[in-house]
CSV table of C-alpha atoms and ligand atoms in Angstrom, one decimal:
chain,number,residue,atom,x,y,z
A,10,UNK,CA,124.8,134.3,90.2
A,11,UNK,CA,127.7,134.8,88.1
A,12,UNK,CA,129.1,137.6,87.1
A,13,UNK,CA,131.4,139.3,85.0
A,14,UNK,CA,133.3,142.5,87.9
A,15,UNK,CA,135.2,145.2,86.6
A,16,UNK,CA,136.6,145.6,90.1
A,17,UNK,CA,139.9,148.0,89.2
A,18,UNK,CA,140.0,150.2,85.6
A,19,UNK,CA,141.8,148.5,83.1
A,20,UNK,CA,142.8,145.5,85.0
A,21,UNK,CA,140.4,142.5,82.8
A,22,UNK,CA,137.5,141.6,84.0
A,23,UNK,CA,136.4,139.0,87.6
A,24,UNK,CA,134.7,136.3,86.7
A,25,UNK,CA,132.9,135.8,89.8
A,26,UNK,CA,130.0,133.8,92.5
A,27,UNK,CA,128.1,136.4,94.5
A,28,UNK,CA,125.2,136.6,95.6
A,29,UNK,CA,121.8,137.5,93.1
A,30,UNK,CA,120.8,141.0,93.8
A,31,UNK,CA,117.3,141.4,95.4
A,32,UNK,CA,114.8,143.8,94.4
A,33,UNK,CA,114.4,147.4,95.7
A,34,UNK,CA,111.5,149.1,96.1
A,35,UNK,CA,109.7,150.1,92.6
A,36,UNK,CA,112.6,148.2,91.5
A,37,UNK,CA,112.1,144.5,89.0
A,38,UNK,CA,114.9,141.8,88.6
A,39,UNK,CA,115.4,140.0,85.6
A,40,UNK,CA,117.6,137.2,85.1
A,41,UNK,CA,119.7,138.4,82.1
A,42,UNK,CA,119.4,136.0,79.0
A,43,UNK,CA,121.3,138.5,76.6
A,44,UNK,CA,123.2,141.3,77.1
A,45,UNK,CA,125.0,143.9,74.6
A,46,UNK,CA,128.9,145.2,74.9
A,47,UNK,CA,128.6,148.7,73.5
A,48,UNK,CA,132.1,151.1,73.2
A,49,UNK,CA,130.9,152.8,77.0
A,50,UNK,CA,132.0,149.5,78.5
A,51,UNK,CA,135.2,149.6,76.5
A,52,UNK,CA,135.8,153.3,78.2
A,53,UNK,CA,134.8,152.1,81.9
A,54,UNK,CA,137.2,149.1,81.8
A,55,UNK,CA,139.9,151.4,79.9
A,56,UNK,CA,140.0,154.2,82.7
A,57,UNK,CA,138.6,156.4,80.2
A,58,UNK,CA,135.1,157.2,82.2
A,59,UNK,CA,135.1,159.0,85.3
A,60,UNK,CA,133.6,158.4,89.4
A,61,UNK,CA,132.1,154.6,88.7
A,62,UNK,CA,130.2,152.3,91.4
A,63,UNK,CA,133.4,149.8,91.9
A,64,UNK,CA,133.6,146.9,91.9
A,65,UNK,CA,130.8,147.3,88.9
A,66,UNK,CA,129.1,145.3,86.7
A,67,UNK,CA,129.1,146.3,83.6
A,68,UNK,CA,126.9,146.4,80.7
A,69,UNK,CA,123.7,148.4,79.9
A,70,UNK,CA,121.8,146.7,76.6
A,71,UNK,CA,120.4,144.3,78.9
A,72,UNK,CA,117.4,142.0,77.6
A,73,UNK,CA,115.5,139.3,79.8
A,74,UNK,CA,113.0,138.4,81.8
A,75,UNK,CA,111.1,139.8,84.8
A,76,UNK,CA,111.6,137.2,88.0
A,77,UNK,CA,111.2,139.2,90.8
A,78,UNK,CA,109.1,142.0,91.9
A,79,UNK,CA,109.5,144.7,94.3
A,80,UNK,CA,107.3,146.6,96.5
A,81,UNK,CA,105.8,149.0,94.7
A,82,UNK,CA,105.8,148.3,91.0
A,83,UNK,CA,103.0,148.6,88.6
A,84,UNK,CA,102.8,147.1,84.6
A,85,UNK,CA,105.3,144.5,85.3
A,86,UNK,CA,104.5,140.7,85.5
A,87,UNK,CA,106.5,137.9,86.3
A,88,UNK,CA,107.5,135.9,83.0
A,89,UNK,CA,107.9,139.1,81.0
A,90,UNK,CA,110.1,139.8,78.3
A,91,UNK,CA,112.2,143.5,79.4
A,92,UNK,CA,114.8,145.7,78.4
A,93,UNK,CA,117.0,147.7,80.4
A,94,UNK,CA,118.8,150.5,79.0
A,95,UNK,CA,121.8,152.8,79.8
A,96,UNK,CA,120.0,155.0,82.2
A,97,UNK,CA,119.1,154.0,84.9
A,98,UNK,CA,117.2,156.8,86.6
A,99,UNK,CA,117.3,160.0,87.4
A,100,UNK,CA,115.9,162.6,90.2
A,101,UNK,CA,112.5,164.1,88.6
A,102,UNK,CA,114.0,168.1,90.2
A,103,UNK,CA,116.9,169.1,88.8
A,104,UNK,CA,115.7,172.2,85.7
A,105,UNK,CA,116.9,169.6,83.3
A,106,UNK,CA,114.9,166.7,84.6
A,107,UNK,CA,111.8,169.3,84.8
A,108,UNK,CA,112.6,170.5,81.4
A,109,UNK,CA,112.1,167.3,79.5
A,110,UNK,CA,116.1,166.8,79.8
A,111,UNK,CA,116.3,163.9,81.9
A,112,UNK,CA,118.9,162.8,79.6
A,113,UNK,CA,121.3,165.4,81.2
A,114,UNK,CA,120.1,164.7,85.3
A,115,UNK,CA,123.0,166.5,87.4
A,116,UNK,CA,121.9,163.2,89.9
A,117,UNK,CA,121.5,160.1,87.1
A,118,UNK,CA,122.6,157.0,87.5
A,119,UNK,CA,123.8,154.8,85.0
A,120,UNK,CA,123.4,150.5,84.5
A,121,UNK,CA,126.6,149.6,83.8
A,122,UNK,CA,128.1,152.2,85.2
A,123,UNK,CA,127.4,153.9,88.9
A,124,UNK,CA,124.9,151.1,88.5
A,125,UNK,CA,125.3,147.6,88.2
A,126,UNK,CA,124.1,146.3,84.5
A,127,UNK,CA,123.9,143.5,82.8
A,128,UNK,CA,126.9,141.0,82.3
A,129,UNK,CA,125.3,138.8,85.2
A,130,UNK,CA,122.8,136.9,85.5
A,131,UNK,CA,120.5,138.4,86.9
A,132,UNK,CA,119.8,142.1,86.5
A,133,UNK,CA,117.6,145.3,88.9
A,134,UNK,CA,116.7,147.9,87.8
A,135,UNK,CA,113.7,150.9,88.5
A,136,UNK,CA,111.1,149.1,86.4
A,137,UNK,CA,110.0,153.6,85.5
A,138,UNK,CA,113.1,153.1,82.9
A,139,UNK,CA,112.7,149.6,81.9
A,140,UNK,CA,111.5,149.3,77.9
A,141,UNK,CA,108.8,146.4,76.3
A,142,UNK,CA,110.7,144.9,73.8
A,143,UNK,CA,108.5,144.2,70.3
A,144,UNK,CA,107.4,141.2,69.4
A,145,UNK,CA,110.2,139.2,66.8
A,146,UNK,CA,113.6,140.2,68.2
A,147,UNK,CA,115.2,136.9,69.1
A,148,UNK,CA,116.8,138.5,72.8
A,149,UNK,CA,120.5,138.7,71.1
A,150,UNK,CA,118.7,140.8,68.3
A,151,UNK,CA,117.2,142.6,71.1
A,152,UNK,CA,120.4,144.0,73.5
A,153,UNK,CA,121.5,146.0,70.4
A,154,UNK,CA,118.7,148.2,70.0
A,155,UNK,CA,119.1,149.4,73.9
A,156,UNK,CA,122.1,151.7,73.2
A,157,UNK,CA,123.6,151.3,70.2
A,158,UNK,CA,120.0,151.1,69.5
A,159,UNK,CA,118.9,154.2,70.8
A,160,UNK,CA,122.3,156.7,71.2
A,161,UNK,CA,121.5,156.1,67.7
A,162,UNK,CA,118.3,157.2,67.0
A,163,UNK,CA,118.5,160.2,69.6
A,164,UNK,CA,122.1,160.8,67.0
A,165,UNK,CA,119.7,160.6,64.2
A,166,UNK,CA,116.4,163.1,65.5
A,167,UNK,CA,119.8,166.2,66.3
A,168,UNK,CA,121.1,165.0,63.2
A,169,UNK,CA,117.8,167.3,61.5
A,170,UNK,CA,116.2,166.0,58.4
A,171,UNK,CA,119.7,165.9,56.8
A,172,UNK,CA,119.0,164.3,52.9
A,173,UNK,CA,122.6,163.0,52.9
A,174,UNK,CA,123.7,162.0,56.0
A,175,UNK,CA,127.3,160.7,57.3
A,176,UNK,CA,128.2,157.7,59.3
A,177,UNK,CA,131.5,158.3,61.0
A,178,UNK,CA,132.8,154.8,62.3
A,179,UNK,CA,130.1,152.1,61.5
A,180,UNK,CA,130.4,149.7,63.7
A,181,UNK,CA,126.5,148.8,66.6
A,182,UNK,CA,125.4,151.9,66.4
A,183,UNK,CA,125.7,153.3,62.5
A,184,UNK,CA,124.7,149.9,61.6
A,185,UNK,CA,121.2,149.8,63.1
A,186,UNK,CA,121.3,154.0,62.6
A,187,UNK,CA,122.1,153.1,58.7
A,188,UNK,CA,118.3,151.4,58.6
A,189,UNK,CA,116.5,153.8,59.8
A,190,UNK,CA,118.0,156.7,58.2
A,191,UNK,CA,117.4,154.7,54.5
A,192,UNK,CA,113.5,153.9,55.2
A,193,UNK,CA,113.3,157.3,56.6
A,194,UNK,CA,114.3,157.7,52.5
A,195,UNK,CA,117.9,159.4,53.5
A,196,UNK,CA,120.1,159.1,51.8
A,197,UNK,CA,123.9,157.6,53.6
A,198,UNK,CA,127.4,158.2,53.3
A,199,UNK,CA,128.8,156.0,55.1
A,200,UNK,CA,133.2,156.5,56.9
A,201,UNK,CA,134.9,153.0,57.6
A,202,UNK,CA,138.5,152.2,58.2
A,203,UNK,CA,141.1,153.4,55.7
A,204,UNK,CA,141.0,150.0,53.8
A,205,UNK,CA,137.8,148.0,55.4
A,206,UNK,CA,136.9,146.5,52.3
A,207,UNK,CA,134.4,144.4,54.3
A,208,UNK,CA,132.9,147.3,56.2
A,209,UNK,CA,132.0,149.2,53.0
A,210,UNK,CA,130.5,145.9,52.1
A,211,UNK,CA,128.5,145.6,55.2
A,212,UNK,CA,127.4,149.5,55.0
A,213,UNK,CA,125.9,149.4,51.0
A,214,UNK,CA,123.9,145.7,51.8
A,215,UNK,CA,123.0,147.6,54.8
A,216,UNK,CA,121.9,150.8,52.2
A,217,UNK,CA,124.4,152.7,52.7
A,218,UNK,CA,124.5,154.8,49.4
A,219,UNK,CA,127.8,154.5,49.3
A,220,UNK,CA,130.6,153.7,51.6
A,221,UNK,CA,134.8,154.6,51.8
A,222,UNK,CA,137.1,155.3,53.7
A,223,UNK,CA,137.2,157.4,56.9
A,224,UNK,CA,140.1,159.5,55.6
A,225,UNK,CA,138.1,160.4,51.8
A,226,UNK,CA,135.9,162.7,51.0
A,227,UNK,CA,132.1,161.5,49.9
A,228,UNK,CA,131.2,162.7,46.3
A,229,UNK,CA,128.9,164.7,47.2
A,230,UNK,CA,128.4,167.6,49.9
A,231,UNK,CA,126.6,166.6,53.3
A,232,UNK,CA,123.9,167.8,55.0
A,233,UNK,CA,124.5,166.4,58.3
A,234,UNK,CA,127.1,163.8,59.8
A,235,UNK,CA,126.7,161.6,62.9
A,236,UNK,CA,130.7,160.5,64.5
A,237,UNK,CA,130.3,156.9,66.2
A,238,UNK,CA,134.1,156.5,66.8
A,239,UNK,CA,136.0,158.1,69.4
A,240,UNK,CA,137.6,160.0,67.0
A,241,UNK,CA,138.4,163.1,68.2
A,242,UNK,CA,140.4,164.2,64.0
A,243,UNK,CA,136.6,163.5,62.9
A,244,UNK,CA,135.2,165.9,64.1
A,245,UNK,CA,137.6,168.2,61.7
A,246,UNK,CA,136.8,166.0,58.9
A,247,UNK,CA,133.1,165.8,58.9
A,248,UNK,CA,132.7,169.4,58.9
A,249,UNK,CA,134.6,169.3,55.5
A,250,UNK,CA,132.5,167.0,53.8
A,251,UNK,CA,129.1,168.9,55.6
A,252,UNK,CA,127.1,171.5,53.2
A,253,UNK,CA,127.0,174.6,54.5
A,254,UNK,CA,124.4,174.6,57.9
A,255,UNK,CA,125.5,171.3,58.2
A,256,UNK,CA,125.6,169.1,61.2
A,257,UNK,CA,128.2,167.2,62.9
A,258,UNK,CA,126.9,165.3,65.8
A,259,UNK,CA,129.7,163.1,68.3
A,260,UNK,CA,127.7,160.1,69.9
A,261,UNK,CA,130.0,158.7,71.8
A,262,UNK,CA,130.7,159.9,75.3
A,263,UNK,CA,134.8,159.4,75.2
A,264,UNK,CA,136.2,161.1,72.4
A,265,UNK,CA,140.3,161.9,71.9
A,266,UNK,CA,140.8,165.0,71.6
A,267,UNK,CA,140.0,167.4,68.4
A,268,UNK,CA,142.6,169.0,67.2
A,269,UNK,CA,142.3,172.5,65.9
A,270,UNK,CA,140.8,173.2,62.7
A,271,UNK,CA,140.7,177.0,60.7
A,272,UNK,CA,137.7,178.1,61.9
A,273,UNK,CA,136.9,178.6,58.0
A,274,UNK,CA,135.3,174.9,58.7
A,275,UNK,CA,132.8,175.6,60.9
A,276,UNK,CA,131.6,179.7,59.3
A,277,UNK,CA,128.6,179.0,57.4
A,278,UNK,CA,126.4,178.2,60.3
A,279,UNK,CA,127.7,174.3,60.2
A,280,UNK,CA,127.5,173.5,63.8
A,281,UNK,CA,129.1,170.8,66.2
A,282,UNK,CA,127.4,169.2,69.0
A,283,UNK,CA,127.0,166.3,71.0
A,284,UNK,CA,124.6,163.8,72.4
A,285,UNK,CA,124.5,162.1,76.0
A,286,UNK,CA,122.5,159.9,77.2
A,287,UNK,CA,119.0,158.7,76.7
A,288,UNK,CA,115.6,159.7,77.4
A,289,UNK,CA,112.9,157.4,78.1
A,290,UNK,CA,111.5,158.7,75.0
A,291,UNK,CA,113.9,158.3,72.6
A,292,UNK,CA,113.6,154.2,73.9
A,293,UNK,CA,110.1,154.6,72.9
A,294,UNK,CA,110.8,156.6,69.8
A,295,UNK,CA,113.4,153.9,68.5
A,296,UNK,CA,110.9,150.7,70.2
A,297,UNK,CA,108.0,152.0,68.0
A,298,UNK,CA,109.6,152.9,64.5
A,299,UNK,CA,112.5,149.8,65.1
A,300,UNK,CA,110.1,147.4,64.1
A,301,UNK,CA,108.2,149.5,61.0
A,302,UNK,CA,112.2,149.4,59.7
A,303,UNK,CA,112.1,147.0,60.2
A,304,UNK,CA,115.6,146.7,61.8
A,305,UNK,CA,117.6,144.5,61.7
A,306,UNK,CA,121.1,143.9,64.4
A,307,UNK,CA,123.9,141.2,63.3
A,308,UNK,CA,125.5,140.0,65.8
A,309,UNK,CA,128.5,138.2,66.7
A,310,UNK,CA,127.2,136.2,70.5
A,311,UNK,CA,129.6,135.1,72.9
A,312,UNK,CA,129.2,133.6,76.4
A,313,UNK,CA,129.3,135.8,79.9
A,314,UNK,CA,133.1,134.4,80.8
A,315,UNK,CA,134.1,135.4,76.6
A,316,UNK,CA,133.4,139.2,78.1
A,317,UNK,CA,137.0,140.3,78.3
A,318,UNK,CA,137.1,138.5,74.3
A,319,UNK,CA,134.1,140.0,73.4
A,320,UNK,CA,136.1,143.6,74.6
A,321,UNK,CA,139.3,143.4,72.8
A,322,UNK,CA,137.3,142.4,69.7
A,323,UNK,CA,135.4,145.2,69.3
A,324,UNK,CA,138.5,147.4,70.6
A,325,UNK,CA,140.6,145.7,68.2
A,326,UNK,CA,137.6,146.4,65.2
A,327,UNK,CA,137.0,142.3,65.2
A,328,UNK,CA,133.3,142.6,65.9
A,329,UNK,CA,130.8,143.3,62.6
A,330,UNK,CA,127.8,144.8,63.6
A,331,UNK,CA,127.1,144.4,67.7
A,332,UNK,CA,128.7,141.4,70.1
A,333,UNK,CA,126.3,140.1,72.8
A,334,UNK,CA,126.0,138.0,76.0
A,335,UNK,CA,124.4,135.7,76.1
A,336,UNK,CA,123.8,133.8,79.5
B,423,ZN,ZN1,117.4,165.3,87.6
B,424,ZN,ZN1,126.6,151.9,75.5
């Protein structure tokens, strides 16, 4: 099969022709039709994530159809459409797994990081971590739901019942979260790169009540803010924008250092927290609500062989919505 492989961090992905994987016990094999390009893939390629499997096939927003079924798999049929997310395996034994927090599992494995992912014609996955994708979503538009959507959805839950919600960094995740938040009756305040007029307009089209530069203060105090941009200086910026008791959620897996800030902007019960990974319950929650909204994802399509270009465009903020590889 054709695959784009990371051999060494800080080098471009290489197009290779390798044997397609075979499903082990409990696994399904999927003929990949689309795979989203997530900012985490960029952090992986840039060497900002520790201890990846190497070489590794990146990609954890995988949509395809089941073409082989391993022993012991139940509930899947050949030809069925499925989604494979970031969370690939958890141990079920550690204190986190046992307390309903499998996203924090000590021994978790992740697609496109410590397991091979979907920048390839075929991918295998433990069937227990795969999702059924709602009907009505073409494969390419479903792909961003599997991480941008999922992590965004988890971050939105962590933001609580905020009436006024700020989103810093209006990329793949935020463009999905904005739609869900608007559907839930929340007022969305979108913060884009200063000067990004098109980005601000895109946010307004998706239901944002206000859109402006991340160097601007919103016209009103926010109840919560989610930071999707991997920019640590946005933490004090967002703390200054939230009201007493407000929550600032950092949704990325990697962020530049956070500059020191005066205690006064955290005082009055403001909270800063991060979101890590996903649970299967998050996935089920998102797949349930997405068609109700209905969430419409905006995708920028690339061929598998153009994965390096997609990553470069993501790094340079040239992607509107989400980048997706089609196979
Ligand atoms: Zn565990
Ligand atoms: Zn991701």
